[in-house]
């Protein structure tokens, strides 16, 4: 593939993030099932709904750029989710599993924060205002989801897991 | 592996991040060689030196926890770096390649920000002050490296790549 300019690079990243988001839509229900804490289940469920909307926005941006709505394998997200799957296979107490699920979900969020951050910069430099607005919405949602998980981890779940350590 | 408490989870994450950092130490020289913009080369070189120091800190934390200094395969970082390698194999103009390298490096940084963020929370909840200090240093360095790359992307490199688009 020839990458002559920033628009080519942006198109390549859009195909990558579309695949990543589609993988997340498949992975989140398994994480929700594995979670014990109701607030964590709720946060993940909410993020699943957001993620489906994010897929729509990525597809809209692809249409704006006049490119086919097509994904390409995102090996990074495959690796991140593969590790998440390993964690879910561990023999862990409920609170420890919840803490591990939060850690896994935050790795997912941060990959997306990096990708949407880059895509927003590209859209801005290319003067693609509507694309920047749509990608910026996804970026903000990812940042909020990450922050919500940090708050949950600090306030409730990790504390319960830490209690086991002291027993 | 039995994960009964937060300390078990922390040990598992430390082994993961040690492998991730060691992979980054191997990958960065190739990225530096591929970069054209002197400021980007310099930023990546600086981060290579930081990364070597981060490996030392992770090993120190492992010793503080009385665990063997041993890594376990980090599939997430393998996937992230695999994508970086693909990008480096593309036939791209220098400015576009630099923009792509920045994007790849920021995905690496964000994976580490997520991991060290989680590890710092664990260390705090477990009352491991020295571990928290060491891991917090790594976290801050990763955040700074990410910010430096954003500044570089916005100020110089992506702009040059965007210029090609208008030609």
CSV table of C-alpha atoms in Angstrom, one decimal:
chain,number,residue,atom,x,y,z
A,1,UNK,CA,0.0,0.0,0.0
A,2,UNK,CA,1.3,3.4,-1.0
A,3,UNK,CA,1.0,6.0,1.7
A,4,UNK,CA,1.7,9.3,0.1
A,5,UNK,CA,-0.1,11.7,2.4
A,6,UNK,CA,-1.8,12.2,5.7
A,7,UNK,CA,-5.2,11.2,4.2
A,8,UNK,CA,-3.8,7.8,3.3
A,9,UNK,CA,-2.6,7.4,6.8
A,10,UNK,CA,-5.9,8.5,8.2
A,11,UNK,CA,-7.8,6.0,6.0
A,12,UNK,CA,-5.4,3.2,7.2
A,13,UNK,CA,-6.1,4.1,10.9
A,14,UNK,CA,-9.8,4.2,10.3
A,15,UNK,CA,-9.8,0.7,9.0
A,16,UNK,CA,-7.8,-0.4,12.0
A,17,UNK,CA,-10.0,1.2,14.6
A,18,UNK,CA,-13.2,-0.1,12.9
A,19,UNK,CA,-11.8,-3.6,13.4
A,20,UNK,CA,-10.8,-2.8,17.0
A,21,UNK,CA,-14.3,-1.5,17.8
A,22,UNK,CA,-16.0,-4.5,16.3
A,23,UNK,CA,-13.8,-6.8,18.4
A,24,UNK,CA,-14.7,-4.8,21.5
A,25,UNK,CA,-18.4,-5.2,20.8
A,26,UNK,CA,-17.8,-9.0,20.8
A,27,UNK,CA,-15.6,-9.0,23.9
A,28,UNK,CA,-17.6,-6.8,26.3
A,29,UNK,CA,-20.6,-9.1,26.8
A,30,UNK,CA,-18.1,-11.8,28.0
A,31,UNK,CA,-16.5,-9.3,30.4
A,32,UNK,CA,-19.9,-8.2,31.7
A,33,UNK,CA,-20.9,-11.8,32.4
A,34,UNK,CA,-17.6,-12.4,34.3
A,35,UNK,CA,-17.9,-9.2,36.4
A,36,UNK,CA,-19.5,-9.5,39.9
A,37,UNK,CA,-19.8,-5.9,41.1
A,38,UNK,CA,-23.1,-4.4,39.9
A,39,UNK,CA,-21.5,-1.0,39.3
A,40,UNK,CA,-18.8,-2.6,37.1
A,41,UNK,CA,-21.4,-4.6,35.1
A,42,UNK,CA,-23.3,-1.3,34.6
A,43,UNK,CA,-20.3,0.7,33.5
A,44,UNK,CA,-19.3,-2.1,31.0
A,45,UNK,CA,-22.9,-2.4,29.7
A,46,UNK,CA,-23.0,1.4,29.2
A,47,UNK,CA,-19.7,1.3,27.4
A,48,UNK,CA,-21.0,-1.5,25.1
A,49,UNK,CA,-23.9,0.7,24.0
A,50,UNK,CA,-21.4,3.6,23.4
A,51,UNK,CA,-19.1,1.3,21.5
A,52,UNK,CA,-21.9,0.4,19.0
A,53,UNK,CA,-22.5,4.1,18.5
A,54,UNK,CA,-18.7,4.6,18.0
A,55,UNK,CA,-18.7,2.0,15.2
A,56,UNK,CA,-21.5,4.1,13.5
A,57,UNK,CA,-19.4,7.2,13.8
A,58,UNK,CA,-16.3,5.6,12.3
A,59,UNK,CA,-18.4,4.3,9.4
A,60,UNK,CA,-19.8,7.8,8.9
A,61,UNK,CA,-16.2,9.2,8.7
A,62,UNK,CA,-15.3,6.6,6.2
A,63,UNK,CA,-18.2,7.6,4.0
A,64,UNK,CA,-17.2,11.3,4.4
A,65,UNK,CA,-13.8,10.4,3.1
A,66,UNK,CA,-15.3,8.5,0.2
A,67,UNK,CA,-13.6,5.3,1.1
A,68,UNK,CA,-15.2,1.8,1.3
A,69,UNK,CA,-16.5,0.9,4.8
A,70,UNK,CA,-14.0,-1.9,5.4
A,71,UNK,CA,-12.0,-3.0,8.4
A,72,UNK,CA,-8.4,-4.4,8.5
A,73,UNK,CA,-7.2,-6.7,11.2
A,74,UNK,CA,-6.1,-4.7,14.3
A,75,UNK,CA,-3.4,-7.0,15.7
A,76,UNK,CA,-2.9,-4.6,18.7
A,77,UNK,CA,-6.5,-5.0,19.9
A,78,UNK,CA,-6.3,-8.7,19.2
A,79,UNK,CA,-3.3,-8.9,21.6
A,80,UNK,CA,-5.0,-6.7,24.2
A,81,UNK,CA,-8.2,-8.7,24.2
A,82,UNK,CA,-6.2,-12.0,24.1
A,83,UNK,CA,-4.6,-10.9,27.4
A,84,UNK,CA,-8.1,-10.0,28.7
A,85,UNK,CA,-9.3,-13.5,27.8
A,86,UNK,CA,-6.3,-15.0,29.7
A,87,UNK,CA,-7.2,-13.0,32.8
A,88,UNK,CA,-10.8,-14.2,32.6
A,89,UNK,CA,-9.6,-17.8,32.6
A,90,UNK,CA,-7.7,-17.3,35.9
A,91,UNK,CA,-9.0,-18.9,39.0
A,92,UNK,CA,-9.6,-15.7,41.0
A,93,UNK,CA,-11.8,-14.5,43.8
A,94,UNK,CA,-14.7,-12.3,42.6
A,95,UNK,CA,-13.2,-9.0,43.8
A,96,UNK,CA,-9.8,-9.8,42.4
A,97,UNK,CA,-11.4,-10.8,39.1
A,98,UNK,CA,-13.3,-7.4,39.0
A,99,UNK,CA,-10.0,-5.6,39.6
A,100,UNK,CA,-8.4,-7.6,36.8
A,101,UNK,CA,-11.3,-6.8,34.5
A,102,UNK,CA,-11.0,-3.1,35.2
A,103,UNK,CA,-7.3,-3.3,34.3
A,104,UNK,CA,-8.0,-5.1,31.1
A,105,UNK,CA,-10.8,-2.7,30.1
A,106,UNK,CA,-8.5,0.3,30.8
A,107,UNK,CA,-5.9,-1.1,28.4
A,108,UNK,CA,-8.6,-1.3,25.8
A,109,UNK,CA,-9.7,2.3,26.5
A,110,UNK,CA,-6.1,3.6,26.3
A,111,UNK,CA,-5.5,2.0,22.9
A,112,UNK,CA,-8.5,3.8,21.6
A,113,UNK,CA,-7.6,7.1,23.3
A,114,UNK,CA,-4.3,7.0,21.4
A,115,UNK,CA,-5.9,6.1,18.1
A,116,UNK,CA,-8.7,8.6,18.2
A,117,UNK,CA,-6.3,11.3,19.5
A,118,UNK,CA,-4.1,10.7,16.4
A,119,UNK,CA,-7.2,10.6,14.1
A,120,UNK,CA,-8.5,13.9,15.5
A,121,UNK,CA,-5.1,15.5,14.8
A,122,UNK,CA,-5.2,14.2,11.2
A,123,UNK,CA,-8.7,15.4,10.7
A,124,UNK,CA,-7.9,18.9,12.0
A,125,UNK,CA,-4.8,19.2,9.8
A,126,UNK,CA,-6.7,18.1,6.8
A,127,UNK,CA,-9.5,20.6,7.5
A,128,UNK,CA,-12.1,17.8,7.8
A,129,UNK,CA,-14.4,19.5,10.4
A,130,UNK,CA,-17.3,17.0,10.4
A,131,UNK,CA,-14.9,14.0,10.7
A,132,UNK,CA,-13.1,15.8,13.5
A,133,UNK,CA,-16.3,16.3,15.4
A,134,UNK,CA,-17.4,12.7,15.1
A,135,UNK,CA,-13.9,11.3,16.0
A,136,UNK,CA,-13.7,13.8,18.9
A,137,UNK,CA,-17.0,12.5,20.3
A,138,UNK,CA,-15.5,9.0,20.3
A,139,UNK,CA,-12.3,10.3,21.9
A,140,UNK,CA,-14.2,12.0,24.7
A,141,UNK,CA,-16.3,8.9,25.4
A,142,UNK,CA,-13.2,6.8,25.7
A,143,UNK,CA,-11.6,9.2,28.1
A,144,UNK,CA,-14.8,9.3,30.2
A,145,UNK,CA,-15.1,5.5,30.2
A,146,UNK,CA,-11.4,5.3,31.3
A,147,UNK,CA,-12.0,7.8,34.1
A,148,UNK,CA,-15.2,6.0,35.3
A,149,UNK,CA,-13.2,2.8,35.6
A,150,UNK,CA,-10.4,4.5,37.5
A,151,UNK,CA,-13.0,5.9,39.9
A,152,UNK,CA,-14.6,2.5,40.3
A,153,UNK,CA,-11.3,0.8,40.9
A,154,UNK,CA,-10.2,3.4,43.5
A,155,UNK,CA,-13.5,3.7,45.3
A,156,UNK,CA,-14.8,0.2,45.5
A,157,UNK,CA,-13.4,-2.8,43.8
A,158,UNK,CA,-9.7,-2.8,44.4
A,159,UNK,CA,-10.4,-1.9,48.1
A,160,UNK,CA,-12.4,-5.1,48.4
A,161,UNK,CA,-9.7,-7.1,46.7
A,162,UNK,CA,-7.0,-5.6,48.9
A,163,UNK,CA,-9.0,-6.6,52.0
A,164,UNK,CA,-8.4,-10.2,51.0
A,165,UNK,CA,-4.7,-9.6,51.1
A,166,UNK,CA,-4.9,-8.6,54.7
A,167,UNK,CA,-6.8,-11.6,55.8
B,1,UNK,CA,-2.3,-19.7,38.4
B,2,UNK,CA,-4.3,-18.9,41.5
B,3,UNK,CA,-5.0,-15.2,41.9
B,4,UNK,CA,-6.4,-14.9,45.4
B,5,UNK,CA,-5.6,-11.3,46.2
B,6,UNK,CA,-4.5,-7.9,44.8
B,7,UNK,CA,-0.9,-8.7,45.4
B,8,UNK,CA,-1.1,-11.7,43.1
B,9,UNK,CA,-2.7,-9.5,40.4
B,10,UNK,CA,0.0,-6.9,40.9
B,11,UNK,CA,2.8,-9.5,40.5
B,12,UNK,CA,1.1,-10.8,37.3
B,13,UNK,CA,1.0,-7.2,35.9
B,14,UNK,CA,4.6,-6.6,36.8
B,15,UNK,CA,5.7,-9.7,34.8
B,16,UNK,CA,3.6,-8.5,31.9
B,17,UNK,CA,5.0,-4.9,31.9
B,18,UNK,CA,8.6,-6.1,32.3
B,19,UNK,CA,8.2,-8.1,29.0
B,20,UNK,CA,6.5,-5.1,27.4
B,21,UNK,CA,9.4,-2.7,28.3
B,22,UNK,CA,12.0,-5.2,27.1
B,23,UNK,CA,10.2,-5.4,23.8
B,24,UNK,CA,10.1,-1.6,23.5
B,25,UNK,CA,13.9,-1.4,24.2
B,26,UNK,CA,14.4,-3.7,21.2
B,27,UNK,CA,11.9,-1.9,18.9
B,28,UNK,CA,12.8,1.8,19.5
B,29,UNK,CA,16.2,1.7,17.8
B,30,UNK,CA,14.5,0.5,14.6
B,31,UNK,CA,11.9,3.3,14.9
B,32,UNK,CA,14.7,5.9,15.4
B,33,UNK,CA,16.5,4.6,12.3
B,34,UNK,CA,13.3,4.9,10.3
B,35,UNK,CA,12.4,8.5,11.5
B,36,UNK,CA,13.5,11.4,9.4
B,37,UNK,CA,12.7,14.5,11.5
B,38,UNK,CA,15.6,15.2,13.9
B,39,UNK,CA,13.3,16.3,16.7
B,40,UNK,CA,11.4,13.0,16.4
B,41,UNK,CA,14.7,11.0,16.4
B,42,UNK,CA,15.7,12.9,19.5
B,43,UNK,CA,12.4,12.3,21.3
B,44,UNK,CA,12.5,8.6,20.6
B,45,UNK,CA,16.2,8.3,21.6
B,46,UNK,CA,15.4,10.1,24.9
B,47,UNK,CA,12.5,7.7,25.5
B,48,UNK,CA,14.8,4.7,24.8
B,49,UNK,CA,17.1,5.9,27.6
B,50,UNK,CA,14.1,6.4,29.9
B,51,UNK,CA,12.7,3.0,29.0
B,52,UNK,CA,16.0,1.3,30.1
B,53,UNK,CA,15.7,3.1,33.4
B,54,UNK,CA,12.0,2.0,33.7
B,55,UNK,CA,13.1,-1.7,33.3
B,56,UNK,CA,15.3,-1.1,36.3
B,57,UNK,CA,12.5,0.3,38.4
B,58,UNK,CA,10.1,-2.6,37.5
B,59,UNK,CA,12.9,-5.0,38.5
B,60,UNK,CA,13.3,-3.1,41.8
B,61,UNK,CA,9.6,-3.3,42.5
B,62,UNK,CA,9.7,-7.1,41.9
B,63,UNK,CA,12.5,-7.4,44.4
B,64,UNK,CA,10.6,-5.3,46.9
B,65,UNK,CA,7.7,-7.8,46.5
B,66,UNK,CA,10.1,-10.7,47.1
B,67,UNK,CA,9.2,-12.2,43.7
B,68,UNK,CA,11.6,-13.6,41.0
B,69,UNK,CA,12.6,-11.0,38.4
B,70,UNK,CA,10.9,-12.8,35.5
B,71,UNK,CA,8.9,-11.6,32.6
B,72,UNK,CA,5.8,-13.2,31.0
B,73,UNK,CA,4.9,-12.7,27.3
B,74,UNK,CA,2.9,-9.5,26.9
B,75,UNK,CA,0.7,-10.4,23.9
B,76,UNK,CA,-0.8,-6.9,23.9
B,77,UNK,CA,2.6,-5.2,23.3
B,78,UNK,CA,3.5,-7.9,20.8
B,79,UNK,CA,0.4,-6.9,18.8
B,80,UNK,CA,1.0,-3.2,19.2
B,81,UNK,CA,4.6,-3.5,18.0
B,82,UNK,CA,3.6,-5.9,15.2
B,83,UNK,CA,1.4,-3.1,13.8
B,84,UNK,CA,4.3,-0.7,14.2
B,85,UNK,CA,6.5,-3.0,12.2
B,86,UNK,CA,3.8,-3.2,9.4
B,87,UNK,CA,3.7,0.6,9.3
B,88,UNK,CA,7.5,0.8,9.0
B,89,UNK,CA,7.3,-1.6,6.0
B,90,UNK,CA,4.9,0.7,4.1
B,91,UNK,CA,6.1,2.7,1.1
B,92,UNK,CA,5.6,6.2,2.5
B,93,UNK,CA,7.0,9.7,2.1
B,94,UNK,CA,9.3,10.7,4.9
B,95,UNK,CA,6.9,13.1,6.6
B,96,UNK,CA,4.0,10.6,6.3
B,97,UNK,CA,6.3,7.9,7.8
B,98,UNK,CA,7.2,10.3,10.7
B,99,UNK,CA,3.5,10.9,11.4
B,100,UNK,CA,2.9,7.1,11.3
B,101,UNK,CA,5.8,6.5,13.7
B,102,UNK,CA,4.4,9.0,16.1
B,103,UNK,CA,1.0,7.3,16.0
B,104,UNK,CA,2.6,3.9,16.6
B,105,UNK,CA,4.7,5.3,19.5
B,106,UNK,CA,1.7,6.9,21.1
B,107,UNK,CA,-0.1,3.5,21.1
B,108,UNK,CA,2.9,2.1,22.9
B,109,UNK,CA,2.8,4.9,25.5
B,110,UNK,CA,-0.9,4.6,26.1
B,111,UNK,CA,-0.6,0.9,26.8
B,112,UNK,CA,2.0,1.7,29.4
B,113,UNK,CA,0.0,4.6,30.9
B,114,UNK,CA,-2.9,2.1,31.4
B,115,UNK,CA,-0.7,-0.5,33.0
B,116,UNK,CA,1.3,1.8,35.3
B,117,UNK,CA,-1.9,3.6,36.3
B,118,UNK,CA,-3.3,0.2,37.4
B,119,UNK,CA,-0.1,-0.8,39.1
B,120,UNK,CA,0.1,2.5,41.1
B,121,UNK,CA,-3.5,2.0,42.3
B,122,UNK,CA,-2.6,-1.5,43.5
B,123,UNK,CA,0.5,-0.3,45.2
B,124,UNK,CA,-1.4,2.4,47.0
B,125,UNK,CA,-4.2,0.1,48.2
B,126,UNK,CA,-1.6,-2.4,49.4
B,127,UNK,CA,0.3,0.3,51.3
B,128,UNK,CA,3.5,-0.3,49.2
B,129,UNK,CA,4.9,3.2,49.3
B,130,UNK,CA,8.3,2.6,47.7
B,131,UNK,CA,6.8,0.5,44.9
B,132,UNK,CA,4.2,3.2,44.3
B,133,UNK,CA,6.9,5.9,44.1
B,134,UNK,CA,8.9,3.8,41.5
B,135,UNK,CA,5.9,2.9,39.4
B,136,UNK,CA,4.6,6.5,39.7
B,137,UNK,CA,7.9,7.7,38.2
B,138,UNK,CA,7.4,5.4,35.2
B,139,UNK,CA,3.8,6.5,34.8
B,140,UNK,CA,4.8,10.2,34.8
B,141,UNK,CA,7.6,9.5,32.2
B,142,UNK,CA,5.1,7.7,29.9
B,143,UNK,CA,2.6,10.6,30.2
B,144,UNK,CA,5.4,13.1,29.4
B,145,UNK,CA,6.6,11.1,26.4
B,146,UNK,CA,3.1,10.9,25.1
B,147,UNK,CA,2.6,14.6,25.5
B,148,UNK,CA,5.9,15.4,23.8
B,149,UNK,CA,4.8,13.2,20.8
B,150,UNK,CA,1.5,15.0,20.6
B,151,UNK,CA,3.2,18.4,20.6
B,152,UNK,CA,5.6,17.2,17.9
B,153,UNK,CA,2.8,15.9,15.8
B,154,UNK,CA,0.7,19.0,16.1
B,155,UNK,CA,3.5,21.5,15.6
B,156,UNK,CA,5.8,20.1,13.0
B,157,UNK,CA,5.4,16.7,11.5
B,158,UNK,CA,1.8,16.2,10.6
B,159,UNK,CA,1.7,19.6,9.2
B,160,UNK,CA,4.5,18.7,6.7
B,161,UNK,CA,2.7,15.5,5.9
B,162,UNK,CA,-0.6,17.4,5.3
B,163,UNK,CA,1.2,19.7,2.9
B,164,UNK,CA,1.7,16.8,0.6
B,165,UNK,CA,-2.1,16.2,0.6
B,166,UNK,CA,-2.6,19.7,-0.8
B,167,UNK,CA,-0.1,19.3,-3.6
